[in-house]
Amino acid sequence: MRQEMDQFAKDLDRETYEAVRSASKAKVQQRLDALNGDFDNPDALRKLAKQIKKNVRENLGEYLEQAEAAFQKNGATVHWANDSEEANAAVLDIMRRRGATKMVKAKSMVSEETELVSYLEKYDIEAIETDLGEFIVQIDGDHPSHIVTPIIHKNRRQVGRSFEREGLGEYTEDPQTLTTIARKHLRQKYLDADVGFTGANFLIAETGRIVIVTNEGNARFSIAANKTHIVMVGIEKIIPREKDLPVFLSLLARSATGQALTVYTQFISGPKAVDQPGGPEEMHIIFLDNGRTDVLASECAEILACIRCGACMNVCPVYRQTSGHAYRSIYPGPVGAVLSPLLDKSGFAELADLPKASSLCGACQEVCPVDIAIPDLLLRLRNRGKKEGAKKASVNTPGFGLWAMAATQPAVWKTGLKLGHAMNVVPHAVLNANPSARSWQKTRNLPEFKGGEFRKWLKQSSAQKEGKK
Amino acid sequence: MATCLCDTFYADVAKASYRVLEHLGCEIDFPEGQTCCGQPALNTGDFDSARKVIRHCNKTFSKATPVVIPSASCAAMNRHGALLGMEGQVDEAAAKEMAERSWELCEYIVEGLGITSWPGSFPKKVALHRSCHARGSKAYESAVTLLSSIDGLELVTVGELEQCCGFGGTFSVSFPHISKQMGELKIEHLIKNQPDVIASVDMACMMHFGGMMDREENTTPRLHVAQILSAVLDQ
Amino acid sequence: MNSREQILGKVKAANQKLKGNTALPSDDELLLARSNNTPRSDALVETFCTRWTGVSGLLVRSEEELISFLQSQEATTGFIDPALGLTINKSMFNIDSAYDPGKVDTYQFCITPAIQGIAETGSIVLNDETTPHRLSALAPWIHIAVLTENSIVSGVGDAIACFNNDPSIIFVTGPSKTADIEGILIEGVHGPGKQVCFLI
């Protein structure tokens, strides 16, 4: 029996593996160039961001109330949703009251959590993804494999075939042409739609502003071309004061893509200005819980600092081998290995193997713009998996009860050091009776056993020194 | 602290480390009751077993002297992992106290004793592996300082230093395919600039990718940094 | 208990448990967010121009240059915000002085004001109040933002400190782009493919 993610990695086709690996390597370098090139001490900045998010977690209730009051003052309507069902129902309700049947949406991971699009489609509402990568995912009936670059697992030929299949144009694999086709096609969708839906990267409590960060202009268009703007945002996205924002803006795009800022950084506080002919007359913001309050109350609360930059999965050596779909949930990579078992509707036991699929190398924490101690959180989740007897976590995991016994009784330990020499004379195939030894020996030789040799040498050389005295 | 890996397999590394510290004039104590830092159990999520071993470790090394360890991995366990494992326990103070005086070997020499240059000559190209647990410490930088000060020793560039070799303790047997893939990428980077020797401050990593090299009959010699430091003393 | 009360109740209970007293950073500490690209006040225009062109922004400094540029793009049909007072020779172009949303895909270029420039990042700032129609700054292939030199500020933090209660403030840092397909950079996705700053 194999751990699911190990099997997934083994079965991964070469094309996907190469696409993920080369994209990841490029982004790791771009991030380094941007942060080290533009700051003398990027780590100090990361620690500052970490501090602000810690303050947010400690005072979240007050900040949410402050944000709500500020948004209401700015003319926006705030809704609160305990879970996916409530959030989706709120969106449907708003659309119905506005007589709206067509939505264009920007990329939003929370809307993937709640499965908004398939929910709306049940009620005959057309909801079109406008981010190029998400659009391709949508027409393919696929799932994103990365939270920033959703189709990192696809190449241009696959995209070309998809466009041709959907009748968007003749086959081409030229990225420029494909993008032009998408621009034309989606342009009409923006103009025909009634509602623009977005997420938010940040929620400023002090002044009641959302911040949306994109490169394509799809969020801008979704909003500008429509009379109703609906936002869904996780309650952890709060930033306390407007002046705290530059800390996060200086880190987000650099960590994600190596840019100082993405092309469009939007600061939206309410519906359009009275004299502005274009844009929404109504703005609705749905504050989404969906398990976040449970995480906040848990020993993994720190994961709520995440600003969804994707740097962790870009650097993660395990993500590179498995690609994002191996995580069987919305959030892949290191952040997903913590967040998904806690948030995903599948529940902890179903995803308890995710925290195990890591060598705890710490590369993720090193690149995290808010310095989340992901390896520590993974360990805590491993402990939870063990305590709860989560089967998916324990596959191919050796037990350490006996080991602990030997390691706390020096006499037993020393006996083990003597007996272990048998390893050197017994055919290694015999050792394969032990599953860990078998797994080890599939691809590696075992070193020569030299148990107790150092201790013996030490006694002898000490005796020699004593003798010389 | 010799580490369980040196106690069982890598006796030569423990010997070399001992000789290095002796050369520096350290008075060395080897508490006989030592076994393991507890990390293998902690990493599988078995905090209960880990705590037993951590407690034993704290007791064994309770004397208020620096604990010097030829392993960045075990040093990181003492300094961080153990604190996580003992969080909220009544006796967590003992783990915190031991954390304050635990050192990886090279970091102890350079940062603890202030020694930045090593005598002798070693006219070889060395590829120094950067183990993941060197993160959060100066173990790697210290090893670089010491090795590059040795006459004739040339440290070759190793690419993608931030990419883990794939050991990760029991990860290596729980996720064998991914571990192997990571190991192969690491070996590729280590041998790319044709080193004469591959060095490491961590035998754990080396047991993994070294075991793969042995299986593939790649005979590039592998040494713990302590073994290089010790070898040049014999000149 | 409605959803709001339920959520706030759980959040506040968790906040109690966390029992933390982590302070927010001081203004001095927040200065860490200013990158090395943030210029001194005597280098604002120069830095802005360098950074703007560095993110593939196009720069013109006079109406002659602007006209040349439009001709080079074979762009003749456009909208120009009358508030700008530009004296472009109307006979060479087909120009509306009121934005007609029905012509959203007919306009080859639109010219509207920017309220600020940010030297640190090479960004221009647009808002609802001074943009005649949101689509006029967003939809055409060529968008020209008119910016005065004295409205360039040094860094992102400075621009944010100037925020008023305009409901839609946008930092534009170059033409719209994507790298979704194999990480290859393509300019001109949903927004302008040519983003020009007419700096006066």
Coordinates of C-alpha atoms in Angstrom, one line a residue, chain C:
Chain C
M1 CA -28.7 34.3 16.8
N2 CA -28.1 35.4 13.3
S3 CA -25.0 34.5 11.3
R4 CA -23.3 37.8 12.2
E5 CA -23.7 37.1 15.9
Q6 CA -22.6 33.5 15.5
I7 CA -19.4 34.3 13.6
L8 CA -18.5 37.2 15.9
G9 CA -19.2 35.1 18.9
K10 CA -16.8 32.4 17.7
V11 CA -14.2 34.9 16.7
K12 CA -14.2 36.7 20.0
A13 CA -14.1 33.5 21.9
A14 CA -11.0 32.5 19.9
N15 CA -9.5 36.0 20.5
Q16 CA -9.9 35.5 24.2
K17 CA -8.1 32.2 24.0
L18 CA -5.2 33.7 22.1
K19 CA -4.7 36.2 24.9
G20 CA -2.1 38.0 22.9
N21 CA -0.8 41.6 23.1
T22 CA 1.1 41.9 19.8
A23 CA 1.4 45.6 19.0
L24 CA 1.0 47.1 15.6
P25 CA 4.2 48.6 14.1
S26 CA 5.1 52.2 14.6
D27 CA 5.3 54.7 11.7
D28 CA 9.1 54.4 11.8
E29 CA 8.9 50.6 11.6
L30 CA 6.5 50.9 8.7
L31 CA 9.2 52.7 6.7
L32 CA 10.7 49.2 6.1
A33 CA 8.1 48.8 3.4
R34 CA 9.7 51.5 1.3
S35 CA 11.9 49.7 -1.3
N36 CA 15.3 50.9 -2.5
N37 CA 13.5 52.2 -5.6
T38 CA 11.9 55.0 -3.6
P39 CA 13.5 58.2 -4.7
R40 CA 14.4 61.4 -2.9
S41 CA 12.2 64.4 -3.8
D42 CA 14.6 65.8 -6.3
A43 CA 14.5 62.6 -8.5
L44 CA 10.8 62.0 -8.6
V45 CA 10.2 62.6 -12.3
E46 CA 13.3 60.9 -13.5
T47 CA 12.6 57.8 -11.3
F48 CA 9.0 57.7 -12.4
C49 CA 9.9 57.8 -16.1
T50 CA 12.5 55.0 -15.7
R51 CA 10.2 52.7 -13.7
W52 CA 7.2 53.4 -15.9
T53 CA 9.0 52.4 -19.1
G54 CA 10.6 49.5 -17.1
V55 CA 7.1 48.0 -16.7
S56 CA 6.4 48.5 -20.5
G57 CA 4.6 51.7 -19.9
L58 CA 4.8 54.1 -22.9
L59 CA 5.8 57.7 -22.3
V60 CA 5.0 60.9 -24.4
R61 CA 6.0 64.4 -23.3
S62 CA 4.2 66.6 -25.8
E63 CA 1.1 66.7 -27.9
E64 CA 3.3 66.3 -31.0
E65 CA 4.8 63.1 -29.6
L66 CA 1.3 61.9 -28.7
I67 CA 0.0 62.5 -32.2
S68 CA 3.0 60.8 -33.7
F69 CA 2.4 57.8 -31.4
L70 CA -1.3 57.5 -32.4
Q71 CA -0.4 57.7 -36.1
S72 CA 2.3 55.0 -35.6
Q73 CA -0.5 52.8 -34.2
E74 CA -2.9 53.8 -37.0
A75 CA -5.3 54.8 -34.3
T76 CA -7.8 57.4 -35.5
T77 CA -11.0 56.8 -33.6
G78 CA -11.0 57.8 -29.9
F79 CA -12.4 59.6 -27.0
I80 CA -10.7 62.5 -25.2
D81 CA -11.9 63.8 -21.9
P82 CA -12.7 67.5 -22.6
A83 CA -11.7 68.5 -19.1
L84 CA -8.1 67.9 -20.2
G85 CA -8.1 70.8 -22.6
L86 CA -6.0 69.1 -25.2
T87 CA -5.7 70.9 -28.5
I88 CA -5.3 67.9 -30.7
N89 CA -6.1 68.6 -34.3
K90 CA -9.5 67.1 -34.7
S91 CA -9.3 66.8 -38.5
M92 CA -6.7 64.1 -38.2
F93 CA -8.7 62.0 -35.9
N94 CA -12.3 60.9 -35.3
I95 CA -12.8 62.1 -31.7
D96 CA -15.7 62.0 -29.3
S97 CA -15.8 64.5 -26.4
A98 CA -18.4 62.5 -24.6
Y99 CA -17.8 58.8 -23.9
D100 CA -20.3 56.6 -25.6
P101 CA -20.3 53.2 -24.0
G102 CA -22.0 51.8 -27.1
K103 CA -18.7 52.4 -28.9
V104 CA -16.6 50.5 -26.3
D105 CA -15.1 48.4 -29.0
T106 CA -14.9 51.1 -31.6
Y107 CA -12.7 53.5 -29.8
Q108 CA -9.1 52.6 -30.6
F109 CA -7.8 55.0 -28.0
C110 CA -9.1 57.0 -25.0
I111 CA -7.4 59.8 -23.2
T112 CA -8.3 60.5 -19.5
P113 CA -6.6 62.0 -16.5
A114 CA -4.4 60.3 -13.9
I115 CA -4.5 62.0 -10.5
Q116 CA -1.1 60.9 -9.3
G117 CA 2.1 59.1 -10.4
I118 CA 4.2 56.8 -8.1
A119 CA 7.9 57.0 -8.8
E120 CA 8.9 54.0 -6.7
T121 CA 6.9 51.5 -8.8
G122 CA 6.2 53.3 -12.1
S123 CA 2.5 53.5 -11.5
I124 CA -0.2 56.0 -12.3
V125 CA -3.3 56.5 -10.1
L126 CA -6.8 56.7 -11.5
N127 CA -10.0 57.3 -9.6
D128 CA -13.8 57.4 -10.1
E129 CA -14.2 61.1 -9.6
T130 CA -11.9 62.2 -12.5
T131 CA -12.4 59.3 -14.9
P132 CA -15.2 60.2 -17.3
H133 CA -16.4 56.6 -17.6
R134 CA -14.7 53.6 -16.0
L135 CA -14.6 51.8 -19.3
S136 CA -12.8 54.7 -21.0
A137 CA -9.6 54.0 -19.1
L138 CA -10.0 50.2 -19.3
A139 CA -11.5 49.0 -22.5
P140 CA -9.5 50.5 -25.4
W141 CA -6.4 48.8 -26.8
I142 CA -4.6 52.1 -26.3
H143 CA -5.2 54.1 -23.1
I144 CA -3.4 57.4 -22.6
A145 CA -3.3 58.8 -19.0
V146 CA -2.5 62.5 -18.7
L147 CA -0.3 63.2 -15.7
T148 CA 1.3 66.4 -14.4
E149 CA 4.8 66.2 -13.1
N150 CA 4.0 67.8 -9.8
S151 CA 1.5 65.1 -8.9
I152 CA 4.2 62.4 -8.8
V153 CA 4.8 61.1 -5.3
S154 CA 7.7 59.2 -4.2
G155 CA 6.4 55.8 -2.9
V156 CA 3.4 53.5 -2.6
G157 CA 3.0 54.6 1.1
D158 CA 2.8 58.2 0.0
A159 CA 0.1 57.5 -2.5
I160 CA -1.9 55.6 0.1
A161 CA -1.6 58.4 2.6
C162 CA -3.3 60.6 0.0
F163 CA -6.4 58.4 -0.3
N164 CA -9.7 60.3 0.0
N165 CA -13.1 58.6 0.0
D166 CA -13.2 58.0 -3.7
P167 CA -14.9 54.5 -4.1
S168 CA -12.5 53.2 -6.8
I169 CA -8.9 54.2 -6.7
I170 CA -6.6 52.2 -9.0
F171 CA -2.8 51.9 -9.3
V172 CA -2.0 51.1 -12.9
T173 CA 1.5 49.7 -13.4
G174 CA 1.9 49.1 -17.1
P175 CA -0.3 47.5 -19.8
S176 CA -2.5 44.6 -18.8
K177 CA -0.7 41.2 -19.0
T178 CA -0.8 37.5 -18.2
A179 CA 1.6 34.7 -17.9
D180 CA -0.9 32.0 -17.4
I181 CA 0.1 30.0 -20.5
E182 CA 3.4 28.4 -19.7
G183 CA 4.6 31.4 -17.8
I184 CA 5.0 33.3 -21.1
L185 CA 4.4 37.0 -20.7
I186 CA 1.7 38.4 -23.0
E187 CA 0.6 42.0 -22.9
G188 CA -2.9 43.2 -23.6
V189 CA -5.4 40.8 -22.0
H190 CA -8.6 42.4 -20.8
G191 CA -7.2 45.9 -20.3
P192 CA -5.1 48.1 -22.6
G193 CA -2.3 46.5 -24.5
K194 CA -0.7 49.9 -24.9
Q195 CA -0.7 51.9 -21.7
V196 CA 0.6 55.4 -22.3
C197 CA 1.4 58.2 -19.9
F198 CA 1.3 61.7 -21.3
L199 CA 3.5 63.5 -18.8
I200 CA 3.2 67.2 -18.7

